[in-house]
Coordinates of C-alpha atoms and ligand atoms in Angstrom, one line a residue:
M137 CA 65.6 103.8 70.2
N138 CA 64.1 100.4 69.4
V139 CA 61.3 101.1 71.9
R140 CA 60.4 104.5 70.1
D141 CA 61.5 102.9 66.5
S142 CA 58.7 99.8 67.4
E143 CA 56.0 102.5 68.4
A144 CA 56.7 104.3 65.3
V145 CA 55.8 100.9 63.3
E146 CA 52.8 100.2 65.5
A147 CA 51.2 103.8 64.4
L148 CA 52.5 103.2 60.8
M149 CA 50.6 99.3 60.7
R150 CA 47.9 101.1 62.5
A151 CA 47.2 103.7 60.4
A152 CA 47.4 101.2 57.1
G153 CA 44.6 99.4 58.2
H154 CA 45.5 96.4 60.7
E155 CA 45.1 96.0 64.5
K156 CA 47.6 95.0 66.9
A157 CA 46.8 91.2 68.0
A158 CA 45.6 90.8 72.0
S159 CA 48.4 88.6 72.4
E160 CA 51.5 87.0 70.6
K161 CA 49.6 83.7 69.7
E162 CA 47.0 85.5 67.7
A163 CA 49.4 87.4 65.8
E164 CA 48.8 86.7 62.0
L165 CA 52.1 88.9 61.6
V166 CA 55.1 89.3 63.7
I167 CA 58.0 92.0 63.3
I168 CA 60.9 91.3 65.8
N169 CA 62.8 94.7 66.2
S170 CA 66.5 93.6 67.0
C171 CA 69.4 94.8 68.7
T172 CA 72.7 93.7 67.9
V173 CA 74.9 96.2 70.5
R174 CA 76.2 92.7 72.3
Q175 CA 76.1 89.3 70.6
K176 CA 73.8 88.6 72.9
A177 CA 71.2 90.7 72.0
E178 CA 71.6 89.5 68.0
E179 CA 71.1 86.2 69.3
K180 CA 68.2 86.9 71.1
A181 CA 66.4 88.9 68.4
V182 CA 67.4 86.4 65.9
G183 CA 66.3 83.0 68.3
K184 CA 63.1 84.5 68.7
A185 CA 62.4 85.5 65.0
G186 CA 63.3 81.8 64.4
N187 CA 60.3 80.7 67.1
M188 CA 57.6 82.9 65.0
I189 CA 58.1 81.3 61.6
A190 CA 58.3 77.8 63.3
A191 CA 54.9 78.9 64.2
K192 CA 54.1 79.8 60.9
K193 CA 53.5 83.4 61.2
L194 CA 54.3 85.8 58.8
T195 CA 57.2 87.1 60.3
G196 CA 59.6 90.6 60.1
L197 CA 62.9 91.0 61.4
M198 CA 63.6 95.2 62.0
G199 CA 66.5 97.0 63.1
C200 CA 70.4 96.6 64.1
A201 CA 71.2 92.9 63.5
V202 CA 69.1 93.3 59.7
K203 CA 71.6 95.9 59.1
R204 CA 75.0 94.3 60.6
M205 CA 73.7 90.4 58.7
G206 CA 72.8 92.3 55.5
A207 CA 71.9 89.4 52.9
D208 CA 72.8 86.8 55.5
V209 CA 69.6 87.5 57.7
F210 CA 68.0 84.8 55.2
K211 CA 70.8 82.1 55.5
R212 CA 70.3 82.5 59.6
L213 CA 66.6 82.4 59.0
P214 CA 65.8 80.8 55.2
K215 CA 62.1 80.9 55.6
L216 CA 62.0 85.3 56.9
D217 CA 59.2 86.7 55.3
F218 CA 60.9 90.6 55.3
A219 CA 64.0 92.1 57.1
V220 CA 64.4 96.1 56.9
G221 CA 67.5 97.5 58.8
P222 CA 66.6 100.2 61.3
R223 CA 66.2 103.4 59.6
A224 CA 64.2 101.3 56.6
F225 CA 61.1 100.7 59.2
G226 CA 59.0 103.0 57.1
L227 CA 58.6 100.9 54.6
I228 CA 57.0 98.0 56.7
P229 CA 53.2 98.9 55.8
R230 CA 53.8 98.7 52.3
I231 CA 56.4 95.9 52.3
V232 CA 53.7 93.8 54.1
A233 CA 50.8 95.2 51.9
E234 CA 52.7 94.2 48.4
G235 CA 53.1 90.9 49.7
R236 CA 56.7 90.0 47.7
F237 CA 58.7 87.9 49.7
P238 CA 61.4 87.5 51.1
R239 CA 62.2 90.9 50.8
L240 CA 65.2 92.2 52.5
E241 CA 65.8 96.9 52.4
L242 CA 68.6 97.8 53.9
G243 CA 67.7 101.3 53.7
E244 CA 71.4 103.5 54.1
D245 CA 71.7 106.9 55.3
V246 CA 68.2 107.7 54.6
V247 CA 65.2 109.4 57.0
P248 CA 63.2 106.7 57.7
E249 CA 59.4 107.9 56.5
G250 CA 57.2 107.7 59.9
M251 CA 59.6 109.4 61.9
D252 CA 56.9 111.6 63.3
A253 CA 54.0 108.9 63.6
H254 CA 52.8 108.1 67.3
V255 CA 50.3 105.6 68.5
E256 CA 47.4 107.7 70.4
G257 CA 47.0 107.8 74.0
G258 CA 49.5 108.1 77.0
W259 CA 50.7 110.6 78.3
Q260 CA 55.0 109.8 77.5
A261 CA 56.9 110.0 74.3
F262 CA 59.8 109.4 72.9
V263 CA 61.1 111.6 69.8
T264 CA 64.1 110.7 68.0
V265 CA 65.9 114.5 67.2
L266 CA 69.1 112.9 66.2
L267 CA 69.5 109.5 64.2
G268 CA 72.6 107.7 63.7
C269 CA 75.9 108.3 65.5
D270 CA 79.5 109.6 64.3
N271 CA 81.2 108.7 67.4
R272 CA 83.2 105.9 66.1
C273 CA 83.9 104.5 69.5
S274 CA 86.5 101.4 68.5
Y275 CA 84.0 98.3 71.0
C276 CA 80.9 100.1 69.1
I277 CA 78.9 98.6 65.9
V278 CA 76.2 102.0 66.1
P279 CA 77.7 103.8 63.5
D280 CA 78.1 101.1 60.9
V281 CA 74.7 99.8 61.4
R282 CA 72.2 103.1 62.4
G283 CA 74.6 105.1 59.5
H284 CA 75.9 108.9 60.0
E285 CA 74.1 111.6 61.9
Y286 CA 71.2 113.1 61.4
S287 CA 69.7 115.7 62.8
R288 CA 65.8 116.2 62.2
P289 CA 65.3 120.1 61.5
A290 CA 64.3 121.7 64.8
K291 CA 61.1 123.5 63.6
E292 CA 60.0 119.9 62.8
V293 CA 60.6 118.0 66.2
V294 CA 59.0 121.5 67.9
A295 CA 55.9 120.5 65.8
E296 CA 55.9 117.0 66.5
V297 CA 56.3 117.9 70.2
A298 CA 53.5 120.3 70.3
A299 CA 51.2 117.9 68.3
L300 CA 52.2 115.2 71.0
A301 CA 50.9 117.9 74.1
G302 CA 48.4 118.7 72.0
R303 CA 47.1 114.6 72.4
G304 CA 47.8 115.0 76.1
V305 CA 51.3 114.1 76.6
R306 CA 53.0 115.6 79.1
E307 CA 56.2 114.2 79.2
V308 CA 58.7 113.7 76.0
C309 CA 62.2 111.8 76.2
L310 CA 64.3 113.1 73.4
L311 CA 66.2 110.5 72.0
G312 CA 69.4 110.5 70.0
Q313 CA 72.6 107.7 70.3
S314 CA 74.6 110.9 71.5
V315 CA 72.1 113.5 71.6
L316 CA 74.1 116.4 72.3
R317 CA 76.0 116.2 68.9
Y318 CA 72.5 117.6 67.8
G319 CA 72.5 120.3 64.7
V320 CA 76.6 119.3 64.9
R321 CA 76.7 117.2 61.2
N322 CA 74.1 119.5 59.5
P323 CA 72.4 122.8 61.1
A324 CA 69.0 122.1 63.3
W325 CA 68.1 125.5 63.0
D326 CA 67.9 127.7 59.6
D327 CA 67.0 130.9 61.5
G328 CA 71.0 131.3 61.8
A329 CA 70.1 132.9 65.3
P330 CA 73.1 131.9 68.1
G331 CA 73.2 129.1 70.3
E332 CA 74.3 125.5 70.3
A333 CA 71.7 123.6 68.9
F334 CA 70.6 121.7 71.6
P335 CA 70.0 123.9 74.2
R336 CA 67.9 125.9 71.9
L337 CA 66.0 123.2 71.4
L338 CA 65.2 121.8 75.0
R339 CA 63.8 125.7 75.4
A340 CA 62.5 125.7 72.7
I341 CA 60.1 122.2 74.0
A342 CA 60.2 123.8 77.1
G343 CA 58.1 126.8 75.8
I344 CA 55.1 124.3 74.6
D345 CA 52.3 124.3 76.6
G346 CA 51.3 120.9 78.1
I347 CA 54.3 119.5 78.0
E348 CA 55.6 119.9 81.5
R349 CA 59.0 117.5 81.8
I350 CA 61.6 117.0 79.4
R351 CA 64.3 114.5 79.5
F352 CA 67.3 113.3 77.3
T353 CA 69.0 110.3 76.4
S354 CA 72.2 109.8 75.7
A355 CA 74.7 112.2 76.7
H356 CA 78.5 112.5 76.0
P357 CA 80.7 114.6 78.7
K358 CA 82.1 116.6 75.2
G359 CA 78.2 118.1 74.6
C360 CA 78.5 119.1 79.0
T361 CA 78.8 122.9 78.1
D362 CA 77.8 125.9 80.0
E363 CA 75.0 126.2 77.6
L364 CA 73.3 123.1 78.8
I365 CA 73.9 123.2 82.2
D366 CA 72.2 127.0 81.9
V367 CA 69.2 124.6 80.3
F368 CA 69.0 122.7 83.7
R369 CA 69.4 126.3 85.7
D370 CA 66.7 128.5 83.8
C371 CA 64.0 125.7 83.2
P372 CA 62.3 123.5 85.4
K373 CA 60.4 121.9 82.9
V374 CA 64.0 120.3 81.8
C375 CA 64.8 116.9 84.4
R376 CA 67.3 117.2 86.3
H377 CA 69.1 114.0 85.2
I378 CA 71.4 112.8 82.8
H379 CA 72.4 109.7 81.4
L380 CA 76.3 109.8 80.8
P381 CA 78.2 107.1 79.6
V382 CA 81.7 107.2 81.3
Q383 CA 82.7 103.3 80.1
S384 CA 85.7 103.1 81.5
G385 CA 87.8 104.8 84.4
S386 CA 91.1 103.9 83.0
D387 CA 92.8 106.8 81.1
R388 CA 94.4 104.5 79.2
I389 CA 91.3 102.1 78.4
L390 CA 89.5 105.3 77.5
A391 CA 92.0 107.0 75.3
A392 CA 91.8 102.8 73.7
M393 CA 88.1 103.1 73.1
G394 CA 88.1 106.5 71.5
R395 CA 85.9 108.3 73.8
R396 CA 87.7 111.8 73.8
Y397 CA 87.8 112.6 77.4
T398 CA 89.7 111.7 80.2
R399 CA 88.9 110.3 84.1
E400 CA 89.5 113.9 85.1
E401 CA 87.4 115.4 82.2
Y402 CA 84.4 113.5 83.2
L403 CA 84.4 114.2 86.3
A404 CA 84.9 117.6 86.4
A405 CA 81.5 117.1 83.7
V406 CA 79.8 115.6 87.0
A407 CA 80.9 118.0 89.3
R408 CA 79.3 120.9 87.1
L409 CA 75.8 119.5 87.4
R410 CA 76.0 118.6 91.2
A411 CA 77.1 122.2 91.7
L412 CA 74.1 123.2 90.2
D413 CA 72.4 120.6 92.1
P414 CA 73.7 118.7 94.4
E415 CA 71.2 115.8 94.0
F416 CA 71.4 115.9 90.4
A417 CA 71.1 112.4 89.1
V418 CA 73.5 110.9 87.1
T419 CA 73.8 107.7 85.3
T420 CA 75.8 105.4 83.4
D421 CA 77.1 102.7 81.6
V422 CA 80.1 101.0 81.7
I423 CA 82.1 98.5 79.5
V424 CA 83.8 95.8 81.9
G425 CA 86.6 93.1 80.4
Y426 CA 87.6 95.6 77.3
P427 CA 90.8 94.0 75.5
G428 CA 93.7 94.4 78.2
E429 CA 91.7 95.5 81.0
T430 CA 94.0 94.6 83.7
E431 CA 93.0 94.8 87.4
A432 CA 93.9 98.2 87.9
D433 CA 92.0 99.6 84.9
F434 CA 89.2 97.9 86.6
E435 CA 90.1 99.4 90.1
A436 CA 90.1 102.6 88.3
T437 CA 86.9 102.4 86.7
R438 CA 85.6 101.4 90.1
S439 CA 87.1 104.4 92.1
L440 CA 85.2 106.6 89.3
M441 CA 82.1 105.2 89.8
E442 CA 82.0 106.1 93.5
E443 CA 83.5 109.8 92.8
A444 CA 81.0 110.5 90.0
G445 CA 78.7 108.9 92.8
F446 CA 76.4 107.6 90.2
D447 CA 72.8 107.0 91.3
N448 CA 72.1 104.3 88.8
S449 CA 74.2 102.1 86.5
F450 CA 74.1 100.2 83.3
V451 CA 77.4 97.5 83.4
F452 CA 78.2 95.2 80.3
K453 CA 80.4 92.5 79.4
Y454 CA 82.3 93.5 76.7
S455 CA 81.3 91.9 73.5
P456 CA 83.7 92.1 70.4
R457 CA 81.4 93.2 67.1
P458 CA 82.2 92.0 63.8
G459 CA 83.7 95.2 62.1
T460 CA 84.6 97.4 64.7
R461 CA 88.0 97.9 66.0
S462 CA 88.8 96.5 68.8
A463 CA 87.2 93.5 67.8
A464 CA 90.8 93.0 65.5
L465 CA 92.4 93.0 69.3
P466 CA 92.3 89.7 71.5
D467 CA 89.0 89.3 73.4
D468 CA 91.3 88.4 76.2
V469 CA 90.0 89.0 79.4
P470 CA 87.9 85.6 80.8
T471 CA 84.6 85.0 80.2
A472 CA 84.8 84.4 84.1
E473 CA 86.5 87.9 85.0
K474 CA 84.1 89.6 83.2
E475 CA 81.4 88.2 85.4
R476 CA 83.2 88.6 88.8
R477 CA 84.0 92.2 87.6
D478 CA 80.8 93.0 86.6
Q479 CA 79.0 91.4 89.9
V480 CA 81.9 93.7 91.9
L481 CA 80.4 96.7 90.0
L482 CA 76.5 95.8 91.1
A483 CA 77.6 95.5 94.6
D484 CA 78.8 98.6 94.8
Q485 CA 76.3 100.0 92.8
E486 CA 73.7 98.4 95.2
A487 CA 75.7 100.2 98.8
R488 CA 76.4 103.3 96.4
G489 CA 72.3 103.7 95.1
L490 CA 71.6 103.0 98.7
A491 CA 73.7 105.8 100.6
R492 CA 72.7 108.1 97.8
N493 CA 69.1 107.7 98.5
A494 CA 68.9 107.9 102.2
R495 CA 70.1 111.3 101.8
L496 CA 66.5 112.1 100.5
V497 CA 64.7 110.9 103.6
G498 CA 62.8 113.5 105.3
T499 CA 62.7 115.9 101.6
V500 CA 59.5 116.0 99.7
R501 CA 60.0 114.9 95.7
E502 CA 57.7 115.9 93.0
V503 CA 56.6 112.8 91.0
M504 CA 55.5 112.2 88.5
V505 CA 52.5 109.0 88.5
E506 CA 53.1 106.5 86.4
G507 CA 50.2 103.9 88.0
P508 CA 49.8 100.8 90.4
S509 CA 53.5 99.8 91.3
K510 CA 54.0 96.7 89.3
R511 CA 55.1 94.8 92.8
N512 CA 52.1 95.6 94.9
A513 CA 48.6 96.8 93.2
A514 CA 48.0 98.4 96.6
R515 CA 51.0 100.6 95.8
W516 CA 51.5 103.6 93.2
S517 CA 54.2 104.6 91.8
G518 CA 55.5 107.3 90.1
R519 CA 59.1 109.1 89.0
D520 CA 60.9 112.5 90.4
G521 CA 63.0 114.5 88.1
G522 CA 65.9 112.5 88.6
N523 CA 64.0 109.0 87.5
R524 CA 63.9 108.2 90.8
I525 CA 61.6 105.2 91.6
V526 CA 59.1 106.9 94.6
V527 CA 56.3 104.5 95.4
W528 CA 53.0 104.7 98.3
D529 CA 50.7 103.6 99.8
V530 CA 47.0 104.5 98.5
R531 CA 44.5 104.5 101.2
D532 CA 40.5 103.0 100.8
G533 CA 38.9 106.0 100.2
V534 CA 41.6 108.3 99.1
P535 CA 41.4 109.0 95.4
R536 CA 44.1 107.7 93.6
P537 CA 46.2 110.2 91.6
A538 CA 45.6 109.7 87.7
P539 CA 49.0 108.9 85.7
G540 CA 50.4 111.8 84.1
T541 CA 49.5 114.1 86.8
K542 CA 52.5 115.1 89.1
A543 CA 52.2 114.5 93.1
M544 CA 54.3 115.4 96.1
L545 CA 55.7 112.4 98.8
R546 CA 57.5 113.3 101.7
I547 CA 60.3 110.4 101.2
T548 CA 60.3 107.9 104.3
D549 CA 62.0 105.7 103.4
A550 CA 64.8 104.7 101.0
H551 CA 65.9 101.4 98.9
A552 CA 69.1 101.0 96.8
Q553 CA 66.7 101.2 93.3
I554 CA 63.0 102.6 95.0
L555 CA 62.3 105.3 97.6
V556 CA 58.8 105.1 100.0
G557 CA 57.1 108.2 100.3
E558 CA 53.9 109.6 101.7
P559 CA 51.2 112.0 100.4
Ligands
5AD144 N1 80.4 95.4 74.0 C1 79.7 95.6 75.6 N2 78.9 96.3 75.3 C2 79.0 97.6 74.8 N3 77.8 98.6 74.3 C3 78.1 99.4 73.3 N4 78.8 98.2 72.7 C4 79.8 96.9 73.2 C5 80.0 96.1 73.4 N5 80.6 95.9 72.1 C6 77.5 99.1 76.1 C7 77.8 100.3 76.1 C8 77.1 101.4 76.0 C9 75.4 101.0 75.7 C10 74.5 101.1 75.3 O1 76.4 99.2 75.4 O2 78.4 100.8 77.9 O3 76.9 102.6 76.4
SF4_145 FE1 78.7 103.5 70.0 FE2 79.9 105.9 71.3 FE3 78.2 106.4 69.2 FE4 77.5 105.4 72.2 S1 78.8 107.4 71.3 S2 76.8 104.8 69.5 S3 79.2 103.9 72.4 S4 80.0 105.2 69.0

């Protein structure tokens, strides 16, 4: 979400006549986009802004940390030039043009101007479809900083994707904190036609010429309806990957978190996806060390992760956030124990990722080509529909496939995070 918001700001600034500096050193103005989902993320953003101020740059801070701190942001950073909340980024070009500093714009539940601004070029794009979050999980600060849900009108989203396709974009990722709640708080479609809003949106986007792959993130088990699964079955453009944060495998902790599903319901959602396609990629987020998390709760998370057979997972150490319901509870799992649980889950995932990837050896995967591999420029890299990275050697004299085109690779070897293939 922040990557997308930053891109919109870049596009708006370019439209206002600015250029992107070749390096941080050469920049006259630096805008830091901040996250406050965990305390460390906020400290990092504020620290970076402090460094830019010390380097005498015109400095702006945007994003969730600004909304959390409010006017206190100027106590932390007295020489900050401007600060804008996560739904106020559209004001940045005007703020810079007016030059009246310091300036603070928190922007309550507004729809940011320039929501549909994109930087030219590239074959991939993020498109925000749902702003804010109304789920109010006990540990999460997102609803406080990103505000209430607002679903952008489907017509507007479809027009934006069609325009992107016209500019050469072939893969879109639809964004929302809990994107399957698209159309729940406010209607997204104005034609009164039946059907759930998000599955309908996927089908409409699948009908746009030039768009070859559609992804979305993040999902919630409550939204994994039959209608959604039908879309995966019917629309080959919709990638068979779901990022489905589970957070915990213990029913007691899930209830305390206010996640509104049980372990059993979560696993049933995964099973329905894998019944459609055994290679359906399922990835997740997990929090370790939630207040009161016992060894038994932790072991329940471990076993759930094994049962779900996650293709990848992101583990976070619990961080109390001011104003959230869980911040009132004692943060009673010691840091060293959070660290240990984190390491255990990482090691489990390494082994599980390897085992899941090993099943693909000998099969042919369709990948979208990304370009030279980051680690080894003699290798090419792409991703399959499940978001798995596939790398292959490019032989001298053989034309290299262009980024954003599709290639078929036979998988010859598997690692936990990477598949190796040959054309
Ligand atoms: N502490 C630790 N992790 C958190 N997340 C959200 N809030 C917190 C918190 N207070 C994690 C969740 C979410 C991911 C984006 O960040 O796992 O899915
Ligand atoms: Fe936070 Fe829960 Fe909303 Fe995700 S769904 S952003 S964890 S409140």
